[in-house]
Coordinates of C-alpha atoms and ligand atoms in Angstrom, one line a residue:
X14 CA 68.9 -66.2 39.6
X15 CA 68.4 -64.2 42.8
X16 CA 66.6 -61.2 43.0
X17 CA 69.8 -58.1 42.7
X18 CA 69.1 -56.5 45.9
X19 CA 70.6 -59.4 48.1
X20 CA 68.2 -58.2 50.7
X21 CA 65.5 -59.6 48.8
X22 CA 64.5 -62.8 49.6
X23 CA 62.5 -63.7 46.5
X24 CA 64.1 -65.7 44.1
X25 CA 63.3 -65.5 40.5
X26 CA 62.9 -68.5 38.5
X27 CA 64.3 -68.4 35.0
X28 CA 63.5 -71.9 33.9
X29 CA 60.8 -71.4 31.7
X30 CA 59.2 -68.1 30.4
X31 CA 56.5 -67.4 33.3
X32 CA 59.8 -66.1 35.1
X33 CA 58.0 -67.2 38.9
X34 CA 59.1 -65.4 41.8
X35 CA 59.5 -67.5 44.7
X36 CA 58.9 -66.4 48.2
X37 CA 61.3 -68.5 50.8
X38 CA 60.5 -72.1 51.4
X39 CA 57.6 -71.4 48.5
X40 CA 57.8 -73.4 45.3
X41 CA 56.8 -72.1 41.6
X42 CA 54.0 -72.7 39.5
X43 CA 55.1 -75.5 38.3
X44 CA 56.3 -77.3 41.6
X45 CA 59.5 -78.1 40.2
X46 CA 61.5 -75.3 41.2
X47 CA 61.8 -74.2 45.0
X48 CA 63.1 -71.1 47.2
X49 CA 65.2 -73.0 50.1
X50 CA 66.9 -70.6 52.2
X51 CA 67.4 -68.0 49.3
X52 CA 68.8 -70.3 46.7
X53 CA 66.4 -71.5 43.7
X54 CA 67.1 -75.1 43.3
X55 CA 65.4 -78.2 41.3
X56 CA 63.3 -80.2 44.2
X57 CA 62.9 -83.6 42.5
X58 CA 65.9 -86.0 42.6
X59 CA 67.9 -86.4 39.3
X60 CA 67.6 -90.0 38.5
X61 CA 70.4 -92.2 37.6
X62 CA 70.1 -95.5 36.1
X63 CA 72.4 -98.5 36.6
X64 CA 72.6 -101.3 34.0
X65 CA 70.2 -104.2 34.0
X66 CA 70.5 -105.7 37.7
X67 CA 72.7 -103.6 39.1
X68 CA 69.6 -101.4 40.7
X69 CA 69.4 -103.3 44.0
X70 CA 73.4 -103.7 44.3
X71 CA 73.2 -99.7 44.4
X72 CA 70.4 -99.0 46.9
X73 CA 72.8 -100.1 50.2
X74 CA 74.7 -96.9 49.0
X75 CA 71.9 -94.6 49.5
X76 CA 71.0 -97.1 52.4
X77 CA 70.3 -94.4 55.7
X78 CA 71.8 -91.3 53.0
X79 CA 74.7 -92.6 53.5
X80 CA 75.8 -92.9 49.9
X81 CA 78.6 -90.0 49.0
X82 CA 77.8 -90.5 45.5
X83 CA 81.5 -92.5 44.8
X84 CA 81.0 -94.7 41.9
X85 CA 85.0 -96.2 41.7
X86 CA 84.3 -100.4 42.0
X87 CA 80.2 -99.4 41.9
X88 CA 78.4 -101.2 39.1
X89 CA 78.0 -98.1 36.0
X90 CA 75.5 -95.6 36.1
X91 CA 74.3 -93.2 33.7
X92 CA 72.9 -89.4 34.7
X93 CA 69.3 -89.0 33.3
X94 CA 67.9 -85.4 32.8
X95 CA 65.0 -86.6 35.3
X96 CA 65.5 -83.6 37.7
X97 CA 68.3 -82.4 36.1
X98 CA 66.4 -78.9 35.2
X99 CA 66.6 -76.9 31.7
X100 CA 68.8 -75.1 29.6
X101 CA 66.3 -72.6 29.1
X102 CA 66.8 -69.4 28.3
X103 CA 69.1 -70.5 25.3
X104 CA 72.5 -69.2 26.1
X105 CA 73.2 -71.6 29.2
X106 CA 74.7 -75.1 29.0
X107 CA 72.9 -78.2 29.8
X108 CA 73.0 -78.6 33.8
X109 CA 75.2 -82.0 33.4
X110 CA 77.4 -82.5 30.7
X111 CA 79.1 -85.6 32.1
X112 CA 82.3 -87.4 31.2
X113 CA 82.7 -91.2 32.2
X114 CA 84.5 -94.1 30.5
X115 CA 83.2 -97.0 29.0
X116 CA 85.2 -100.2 28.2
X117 CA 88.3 -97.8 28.2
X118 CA 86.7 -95.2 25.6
X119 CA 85.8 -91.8 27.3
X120 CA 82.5 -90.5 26.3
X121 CA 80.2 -88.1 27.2
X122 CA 77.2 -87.5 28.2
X123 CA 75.1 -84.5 27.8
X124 CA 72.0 -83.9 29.8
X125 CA 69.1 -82.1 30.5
X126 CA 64.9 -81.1 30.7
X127 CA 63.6 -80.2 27.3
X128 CA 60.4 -78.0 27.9
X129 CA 58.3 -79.0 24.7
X130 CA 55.5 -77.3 22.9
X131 CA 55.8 -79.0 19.8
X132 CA 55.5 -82.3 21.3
X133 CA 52.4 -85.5 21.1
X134 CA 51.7 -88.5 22.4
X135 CA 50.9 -91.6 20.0
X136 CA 48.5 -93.8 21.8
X137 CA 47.8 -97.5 20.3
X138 CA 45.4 -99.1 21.8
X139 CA 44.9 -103.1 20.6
X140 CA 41.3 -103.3 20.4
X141 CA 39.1 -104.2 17.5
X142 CA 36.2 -102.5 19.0
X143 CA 35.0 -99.1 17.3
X144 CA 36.7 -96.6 19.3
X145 CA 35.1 -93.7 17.2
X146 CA 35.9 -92.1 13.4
X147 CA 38.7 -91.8 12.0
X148 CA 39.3 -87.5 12.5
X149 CA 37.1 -87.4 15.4
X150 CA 37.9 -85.5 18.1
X151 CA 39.2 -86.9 21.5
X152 CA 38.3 -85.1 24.3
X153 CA 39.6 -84.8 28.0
X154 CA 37.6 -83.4 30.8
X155 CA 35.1 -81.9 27.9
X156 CA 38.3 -80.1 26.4
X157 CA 39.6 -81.9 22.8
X158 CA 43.2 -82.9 23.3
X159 CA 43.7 -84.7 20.0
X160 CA 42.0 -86.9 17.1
X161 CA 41.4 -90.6 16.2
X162 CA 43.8 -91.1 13.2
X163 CA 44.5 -94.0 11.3
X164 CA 44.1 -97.9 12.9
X165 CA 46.6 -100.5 12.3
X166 CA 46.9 -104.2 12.6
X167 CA 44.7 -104.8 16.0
X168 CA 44.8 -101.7 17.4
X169 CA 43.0 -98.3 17.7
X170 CA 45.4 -95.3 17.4
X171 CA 44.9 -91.6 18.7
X172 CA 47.1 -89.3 18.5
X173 CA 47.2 -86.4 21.3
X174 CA 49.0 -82.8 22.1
X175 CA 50.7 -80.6 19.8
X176 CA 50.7 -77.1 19.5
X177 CA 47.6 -76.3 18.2
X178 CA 45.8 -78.3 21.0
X179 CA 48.7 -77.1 23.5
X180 CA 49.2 -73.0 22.6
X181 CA 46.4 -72.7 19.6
X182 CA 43.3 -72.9 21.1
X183 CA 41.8 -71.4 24.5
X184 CA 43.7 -71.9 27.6
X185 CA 41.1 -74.6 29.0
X186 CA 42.8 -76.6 26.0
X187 CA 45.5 -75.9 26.5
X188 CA 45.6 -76.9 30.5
X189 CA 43.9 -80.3 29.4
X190 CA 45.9 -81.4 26.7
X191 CA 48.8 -80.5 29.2
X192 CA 47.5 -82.6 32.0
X193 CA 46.3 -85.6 29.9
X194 CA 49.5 -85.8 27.9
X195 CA 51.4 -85.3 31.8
X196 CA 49.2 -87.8 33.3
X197 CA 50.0 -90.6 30.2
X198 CA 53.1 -90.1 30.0
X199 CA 53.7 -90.7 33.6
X200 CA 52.1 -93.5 32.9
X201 CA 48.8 -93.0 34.6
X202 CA 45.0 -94.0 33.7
X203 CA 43.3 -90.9 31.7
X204 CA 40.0 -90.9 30.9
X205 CA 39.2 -90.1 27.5
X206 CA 35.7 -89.4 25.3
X207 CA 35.7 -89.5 21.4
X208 CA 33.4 -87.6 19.6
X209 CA 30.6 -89.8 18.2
X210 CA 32.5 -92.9 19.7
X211 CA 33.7 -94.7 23.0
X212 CA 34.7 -93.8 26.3
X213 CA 38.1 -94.9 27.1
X214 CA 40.4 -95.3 30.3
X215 CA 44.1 -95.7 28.8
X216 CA 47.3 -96.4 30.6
X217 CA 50.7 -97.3 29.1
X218 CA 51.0 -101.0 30.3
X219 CA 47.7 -101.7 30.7
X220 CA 44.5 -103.4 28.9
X221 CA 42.5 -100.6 27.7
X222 CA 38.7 -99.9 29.2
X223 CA 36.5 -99.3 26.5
X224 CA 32.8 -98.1 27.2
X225 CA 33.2 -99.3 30.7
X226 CA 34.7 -102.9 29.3
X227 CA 38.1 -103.9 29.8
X228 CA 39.5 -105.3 26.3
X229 CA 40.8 -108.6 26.8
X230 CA 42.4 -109.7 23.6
X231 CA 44.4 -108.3 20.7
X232 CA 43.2 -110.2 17.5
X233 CA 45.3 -113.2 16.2
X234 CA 44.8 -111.2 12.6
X235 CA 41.7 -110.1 10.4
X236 CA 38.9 -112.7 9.4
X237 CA 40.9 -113.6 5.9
X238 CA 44.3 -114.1 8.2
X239 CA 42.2 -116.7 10.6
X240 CA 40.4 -118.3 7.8
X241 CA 44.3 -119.2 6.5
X242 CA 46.0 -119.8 9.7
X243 CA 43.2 -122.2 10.6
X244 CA 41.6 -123.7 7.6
X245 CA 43.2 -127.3 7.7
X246 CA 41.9 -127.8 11.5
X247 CA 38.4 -126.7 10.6
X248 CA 38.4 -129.4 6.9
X249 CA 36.5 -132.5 7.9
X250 CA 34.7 -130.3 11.3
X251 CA 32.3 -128.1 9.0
X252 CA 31.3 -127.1 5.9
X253 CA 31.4 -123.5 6.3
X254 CA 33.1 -120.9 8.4
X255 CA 32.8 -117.6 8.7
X256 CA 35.3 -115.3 10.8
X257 CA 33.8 -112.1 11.5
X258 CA 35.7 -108.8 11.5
X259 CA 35.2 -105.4 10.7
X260 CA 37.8 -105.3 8.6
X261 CA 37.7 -108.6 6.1
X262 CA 35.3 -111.0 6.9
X263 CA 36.9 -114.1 5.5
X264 CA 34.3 -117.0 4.4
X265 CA 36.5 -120.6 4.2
X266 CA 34.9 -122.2 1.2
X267 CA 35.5 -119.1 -1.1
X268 CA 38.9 -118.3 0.6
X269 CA 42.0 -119.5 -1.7
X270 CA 43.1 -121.4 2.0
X271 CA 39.7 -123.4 1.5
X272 CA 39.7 -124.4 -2.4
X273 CA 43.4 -125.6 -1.5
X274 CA 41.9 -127.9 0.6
X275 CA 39.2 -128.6 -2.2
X276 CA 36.3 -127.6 -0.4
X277 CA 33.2 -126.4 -2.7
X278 CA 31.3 -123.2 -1.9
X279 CA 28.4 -124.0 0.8
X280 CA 26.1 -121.4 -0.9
X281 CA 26.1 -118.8 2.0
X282 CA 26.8 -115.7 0.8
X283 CA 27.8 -112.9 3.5
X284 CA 26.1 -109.2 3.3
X285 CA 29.2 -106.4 2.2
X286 CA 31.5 -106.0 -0.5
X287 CA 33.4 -108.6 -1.7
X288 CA 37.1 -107.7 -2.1
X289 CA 38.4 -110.8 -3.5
X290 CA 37.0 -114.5 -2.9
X291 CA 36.5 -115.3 0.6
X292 CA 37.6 -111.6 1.5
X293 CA 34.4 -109.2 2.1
X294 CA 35.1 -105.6 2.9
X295 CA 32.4 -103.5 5.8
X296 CA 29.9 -106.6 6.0
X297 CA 28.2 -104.4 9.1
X298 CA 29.1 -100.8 10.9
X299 CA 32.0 -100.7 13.4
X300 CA 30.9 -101.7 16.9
X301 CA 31.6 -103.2 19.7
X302 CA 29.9 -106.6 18.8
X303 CA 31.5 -109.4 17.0
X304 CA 35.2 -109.0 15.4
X305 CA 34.8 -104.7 16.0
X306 CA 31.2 -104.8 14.6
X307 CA 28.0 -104.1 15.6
X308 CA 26.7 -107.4 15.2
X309 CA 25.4 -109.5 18.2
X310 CA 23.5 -111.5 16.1
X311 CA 26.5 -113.1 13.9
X312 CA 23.5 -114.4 11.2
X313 CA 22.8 -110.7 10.7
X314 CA 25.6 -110.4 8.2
X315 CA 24.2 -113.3 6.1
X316 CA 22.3 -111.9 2.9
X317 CA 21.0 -115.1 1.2
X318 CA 21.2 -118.5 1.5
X319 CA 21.4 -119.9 -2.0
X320 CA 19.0 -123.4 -2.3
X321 CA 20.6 -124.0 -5.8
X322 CA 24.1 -124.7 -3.4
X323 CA 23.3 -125.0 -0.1
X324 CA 21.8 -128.2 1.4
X325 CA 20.0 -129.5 4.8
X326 CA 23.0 -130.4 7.6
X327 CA 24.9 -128.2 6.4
X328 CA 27.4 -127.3 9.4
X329 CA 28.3 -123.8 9.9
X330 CA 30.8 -122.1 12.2
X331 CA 30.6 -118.5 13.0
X332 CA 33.3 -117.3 15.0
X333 CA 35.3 -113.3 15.8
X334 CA 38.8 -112.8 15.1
X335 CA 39.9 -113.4 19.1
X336 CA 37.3 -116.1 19.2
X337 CA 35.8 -114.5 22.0
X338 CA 32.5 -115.0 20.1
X339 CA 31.5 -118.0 18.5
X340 CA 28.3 -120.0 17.4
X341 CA 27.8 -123.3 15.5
X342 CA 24.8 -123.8 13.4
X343 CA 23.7 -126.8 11.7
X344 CA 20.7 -126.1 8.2
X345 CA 17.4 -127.7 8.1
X346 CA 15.3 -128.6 5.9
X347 CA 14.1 -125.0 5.2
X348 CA 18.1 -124.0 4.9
X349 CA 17.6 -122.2 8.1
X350 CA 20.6 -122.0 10.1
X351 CA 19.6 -123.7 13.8
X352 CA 22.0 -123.0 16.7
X353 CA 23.7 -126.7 17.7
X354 CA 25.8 -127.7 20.6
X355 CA 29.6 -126.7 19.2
X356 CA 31.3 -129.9 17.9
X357 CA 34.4 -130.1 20.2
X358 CA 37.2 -129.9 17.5
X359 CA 35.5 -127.0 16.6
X360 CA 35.5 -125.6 20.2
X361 CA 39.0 -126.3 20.1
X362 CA 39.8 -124.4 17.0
X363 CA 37.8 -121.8 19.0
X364 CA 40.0 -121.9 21.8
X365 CA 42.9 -121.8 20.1
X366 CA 42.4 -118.3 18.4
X367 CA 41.8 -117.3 21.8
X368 CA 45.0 -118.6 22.8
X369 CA 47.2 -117.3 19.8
X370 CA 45.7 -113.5 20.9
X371 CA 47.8 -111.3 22.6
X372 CA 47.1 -109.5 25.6
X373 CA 45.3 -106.3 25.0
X374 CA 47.4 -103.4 26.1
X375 CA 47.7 -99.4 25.8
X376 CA 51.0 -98.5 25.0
X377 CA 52.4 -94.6 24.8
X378 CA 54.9 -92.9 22.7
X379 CA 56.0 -89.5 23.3
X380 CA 57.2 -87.6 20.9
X381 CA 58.6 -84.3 20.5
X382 CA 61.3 -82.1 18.0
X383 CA 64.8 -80.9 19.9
X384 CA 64.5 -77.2 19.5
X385 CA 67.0 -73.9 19.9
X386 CA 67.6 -74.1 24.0
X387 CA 68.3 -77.8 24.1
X388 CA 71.0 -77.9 21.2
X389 CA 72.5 -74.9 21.9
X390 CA 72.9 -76.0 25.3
X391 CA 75.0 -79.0 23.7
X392 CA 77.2 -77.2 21.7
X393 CA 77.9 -73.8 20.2
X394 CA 76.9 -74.0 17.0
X395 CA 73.6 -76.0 17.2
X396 CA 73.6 -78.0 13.8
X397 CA 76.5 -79.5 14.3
X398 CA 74.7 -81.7 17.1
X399 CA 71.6 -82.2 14.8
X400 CA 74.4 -83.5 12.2
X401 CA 76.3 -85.8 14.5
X402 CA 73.1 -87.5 15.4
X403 CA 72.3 -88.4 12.0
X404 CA 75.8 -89.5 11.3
X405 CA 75.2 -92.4 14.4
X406 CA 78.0 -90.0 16.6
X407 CA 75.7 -89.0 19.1
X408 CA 73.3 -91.4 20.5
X409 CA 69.8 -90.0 22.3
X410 CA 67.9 -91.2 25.2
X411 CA 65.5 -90.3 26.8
X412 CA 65.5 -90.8 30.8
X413 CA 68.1 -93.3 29.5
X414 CA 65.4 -95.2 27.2
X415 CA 66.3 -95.4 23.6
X416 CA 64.4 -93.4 21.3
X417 CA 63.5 -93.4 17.6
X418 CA 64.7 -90.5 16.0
X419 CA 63.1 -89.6 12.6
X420 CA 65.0 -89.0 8.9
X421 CA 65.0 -85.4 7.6
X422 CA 65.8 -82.1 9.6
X423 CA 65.9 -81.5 13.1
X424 CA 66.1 -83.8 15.8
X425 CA 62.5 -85.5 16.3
X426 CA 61.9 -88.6 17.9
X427 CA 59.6 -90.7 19.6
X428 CA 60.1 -92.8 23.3
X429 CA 58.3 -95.4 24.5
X430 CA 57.3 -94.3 27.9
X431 CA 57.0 -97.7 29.4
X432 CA 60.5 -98.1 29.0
X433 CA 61.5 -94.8 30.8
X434 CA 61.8 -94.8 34.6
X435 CA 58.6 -93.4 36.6
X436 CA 57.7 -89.6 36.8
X437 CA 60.4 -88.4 34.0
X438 CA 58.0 -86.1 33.0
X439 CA 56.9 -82.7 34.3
X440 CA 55.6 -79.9 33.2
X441 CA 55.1 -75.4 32.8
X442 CA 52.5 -73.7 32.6
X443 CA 53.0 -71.9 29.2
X444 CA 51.8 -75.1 29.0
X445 CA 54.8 -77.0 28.0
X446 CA 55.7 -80.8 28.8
X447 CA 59.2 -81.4 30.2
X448 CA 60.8 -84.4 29.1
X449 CA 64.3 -85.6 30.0
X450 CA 66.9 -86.1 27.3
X451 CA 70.5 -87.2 27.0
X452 CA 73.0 -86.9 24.0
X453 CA 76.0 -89.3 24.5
X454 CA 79.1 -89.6 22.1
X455 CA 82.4 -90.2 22.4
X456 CA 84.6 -87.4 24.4
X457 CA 86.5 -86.6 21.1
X458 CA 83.7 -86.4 18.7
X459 CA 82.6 -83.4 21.5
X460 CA 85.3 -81.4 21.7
X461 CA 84.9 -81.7 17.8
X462 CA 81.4 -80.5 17.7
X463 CA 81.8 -77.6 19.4
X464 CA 80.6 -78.7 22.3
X465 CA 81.2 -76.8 25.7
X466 CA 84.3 -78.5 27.2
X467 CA 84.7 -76.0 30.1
X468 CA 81.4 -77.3 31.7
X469 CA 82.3 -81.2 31.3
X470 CA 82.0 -82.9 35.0
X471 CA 83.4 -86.6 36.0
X472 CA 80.6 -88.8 36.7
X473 CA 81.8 -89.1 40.0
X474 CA 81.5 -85.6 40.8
X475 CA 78.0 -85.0 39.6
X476 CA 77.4 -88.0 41.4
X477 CA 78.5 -87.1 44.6
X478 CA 77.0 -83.6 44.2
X479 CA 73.6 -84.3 43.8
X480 CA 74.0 -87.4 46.6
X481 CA 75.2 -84.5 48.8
X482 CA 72.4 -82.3 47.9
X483 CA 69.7 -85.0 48.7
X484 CA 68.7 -85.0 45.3
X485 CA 69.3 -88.4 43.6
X486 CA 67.1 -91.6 42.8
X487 CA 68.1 -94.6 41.7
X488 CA 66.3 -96.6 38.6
X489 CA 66.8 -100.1 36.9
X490 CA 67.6 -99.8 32.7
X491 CA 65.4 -102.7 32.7
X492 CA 65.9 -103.8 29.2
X493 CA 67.4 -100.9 27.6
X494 CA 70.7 -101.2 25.7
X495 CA 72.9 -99.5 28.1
X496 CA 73.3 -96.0 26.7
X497 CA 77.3 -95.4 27.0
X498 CA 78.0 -98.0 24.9
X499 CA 80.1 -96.1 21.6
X500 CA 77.9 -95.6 18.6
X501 CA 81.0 -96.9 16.6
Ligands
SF4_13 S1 56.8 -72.4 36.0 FE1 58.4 -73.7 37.0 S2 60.1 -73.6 35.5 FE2 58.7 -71.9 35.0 S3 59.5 -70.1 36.0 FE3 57.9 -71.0 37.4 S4 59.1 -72.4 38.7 FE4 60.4 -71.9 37.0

């Protein structure tokens, strides 16, 4: 990769399609790649992992430098591609294909930087609180960087990048979805704006920060789940109770979980559309008030009273799905509802929603498609990895975190980020993301595949290698399955 004229002190980088040329002790665009003393070479340390534990046993090796990189009586470690650098342009082999042995089996690990344009982050967020529309768009320092798509159980979802945000629109959106998706998956805060909806501050690990609030709770379940899960401690406590949600507002004395316990309807009937008894669909807009509406008043969502049912002392709890809100009312003679003192069963009840919520978190899936450079950099002939993985040969990680791969063609998947160690990812300026992946299988089932034999390394010679170029960091598994165990 050096310039022709050996004179020339520039080195050319051919990592990624902007081709840099590097002056001496200069990096490239992207910061990953360097010009020391002629030679182009990867700056950040490839990290290697060791199983669940064995982290701090390994740091007196790199204790002063001093570690050669010998492995023999060493707890295992497994190569990442964090650092490892690319197989780009398609004809080169992945920068470590590395042989080791596991419980007497020899496998093999291939590994290396995938530079992704076809690639996304899934963001759930556990909030009930309107985060915006459905379709809108989500925007990053005023560029949009993806969409609000479809919520699940207790939590918001956006999902962010791609190529149509990342290489289809102007460069400005390009650069931003780049730097938000960079910044998440590295698991940093970015601040976020939905179109016609919140501002957020997300961060993989962390309780979201929605319009300036941070969420506290992820909802025990929707207002029909609460009513069931709590009815028989609420029977004897009050004659009515209403959970309020955004989603099904559940009303006990309707619910089946209240006639089961033979209560009679109290004659409060709740503003929306009924779905089935007890169960009422959009009884106000999405908010950020009670249960993900915009009630703050909680007697707002009451259309009528009926006097033919109803009757004076009639006790009535209102409360959210985390329990976070809650009032107690008590009818007089009128059939007003009058705010009481909450009863304390019924502030126990109350308490124990609250208690049976999870913490609120955001959490962050990557996910991207394995294209031309990084299977032909496994093997030869390129299906013949795609195929091994769906036959359970080959197993993929991702900086040595399991990943998800999806059915059908090609080889996409999805990571957790949280699980991955920190700063796998990096980026180019095309824009691209760089993500690190690994395909190990068994030594065998390699050679089989086609894959390139002549460029398979001992672990103990990579090791050493990069330990003697100063370029090797040492990461926990944490919880991950270790990845060199045999798929079968
Ligand atoms: S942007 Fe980075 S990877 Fe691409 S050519 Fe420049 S230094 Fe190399």
């Amino acid at each position: 990769m050096t310039d022709a004229a050996a004179s020339d002190p520039i080195v050319t980088c051919d990592a990624c399609p902007v081709l840099c040329r590097i002056r001496p002790g200069k990096t490239g665009a992207c910061d990953r790649y360097g010009n020391r003393d002629g030679r182009l070479v990867r700056l950040d340390p490839v990290v290697l992992t060791a199983a669940a534990g064995d982290a701090t046993a390994l740091v007196p090796f790199l204790a002063g430098g001093e570690w050669d990189g010998g492995v023999v009586g060493a707890p295992p470690v497994f190569v990442t591609g964090i650092g490892s650098g690319t197989t780009y342009p398609d004809y080169k082999p992945a920068p470590f294909i590395v042989a080791s042995e596991h419980d007497g089996v020899d496998m093999v690990t291939v590994v290396t930087e995938g530079i992704f344009s076809y690639c996304g982050v899934k963001v759930k967020i556990d909030t009930d609180r309107f985060v915006g529309p459905e379709q809108a768009a989500v925007r990053c320092a005023g560029e949009q960087v993806g969409h609000v798509t479809t919520a699940e159980y207790g939590s918001q979802m956006l999902a962010l990048g791609g190529v149509r945000h990342l290489t289809g629109g102007s460069k400005q959106e390009g650069n931003a979805t780049c730097q938000a998706m960079l910044a998440l998956c590295n698991k940093q805060p970015v601040e976020l704006t939905v179109d016609g909806g919140a501002a957020l501050t997300v961060q993989a690990g962390a309780p979201p920060v929605i319009d300036g609030v941070r969420e506290q709770r992820m909802r025990v379940g929707c207002g029909s789940a609460a009513i069931g899960m709590f009815a028989r401690q609420w029977l004897g406590h009050a004659d009515e109770v209403i959970v309020v949600d955004d989603h099904i507002t559940g009303v006990l004395t309707e619910h089946q979980a209240g006639r089961f316990l033979g209560m009679t309807p109290a004659g409060i009937r709740v503003r929306g559309r009924r779905s089935t008894p007890g169960r009422y669909f959009q009884v106000a807009e999405p908010g950020s008030g009670w249960g993900g509406t915009d009630v703050t008043d909680p007697l707002a969502i009451i259309e009528r009273i009926d006097p033919k049912i109803a009757r004076p002392g009639l006790r009535l709890l209102m409360v959210s799905t985390t329990g976070e809100d809650a009032a107690f009312f008590v009818l007089d003679e009128a059939l007003e509802p009058v705010p009481h003192a909450m009863p304390a069963p019924l502030a126990a009840v109350v308490a124990r929603i609250g208690e049976n919520c999870e913490p609120a978190l955001a959490s962050v899936l990557f996910m991207a498609g394995a294209g031309g450079s990084l299977r032909a950099g496994v093997t030869e002939n390129p299906v013949r990895l795609t195929r091994s993985v769906r036959d359970a040969l080959t197993r993929v990680t991702s900086g040595g975190a399991p990943v998800y791969v999806w059915p059908g063609g090609g080889i996409t998947y999805m990571v957790d980020v949280a699980a991955m160690p920190d700063d796998a990812f990096g980026y180019v300026p095309t824009p691209a993301l760089v993500a690190p992946i690994e395909f190990t299988l068994r030594l065998d089932d390699y050679r089989a595949l086609g894959g390139h034999m002549d460029q398979v390394r001992r672990l103990e010679d990579v090791a050493r290698a990069v330990a003697r170029d100063d370029r090797v960091r040492l990461a926990s598994a944490g919880d991950n399955p270790w990845p060199l165990v045999p798929r079968r």
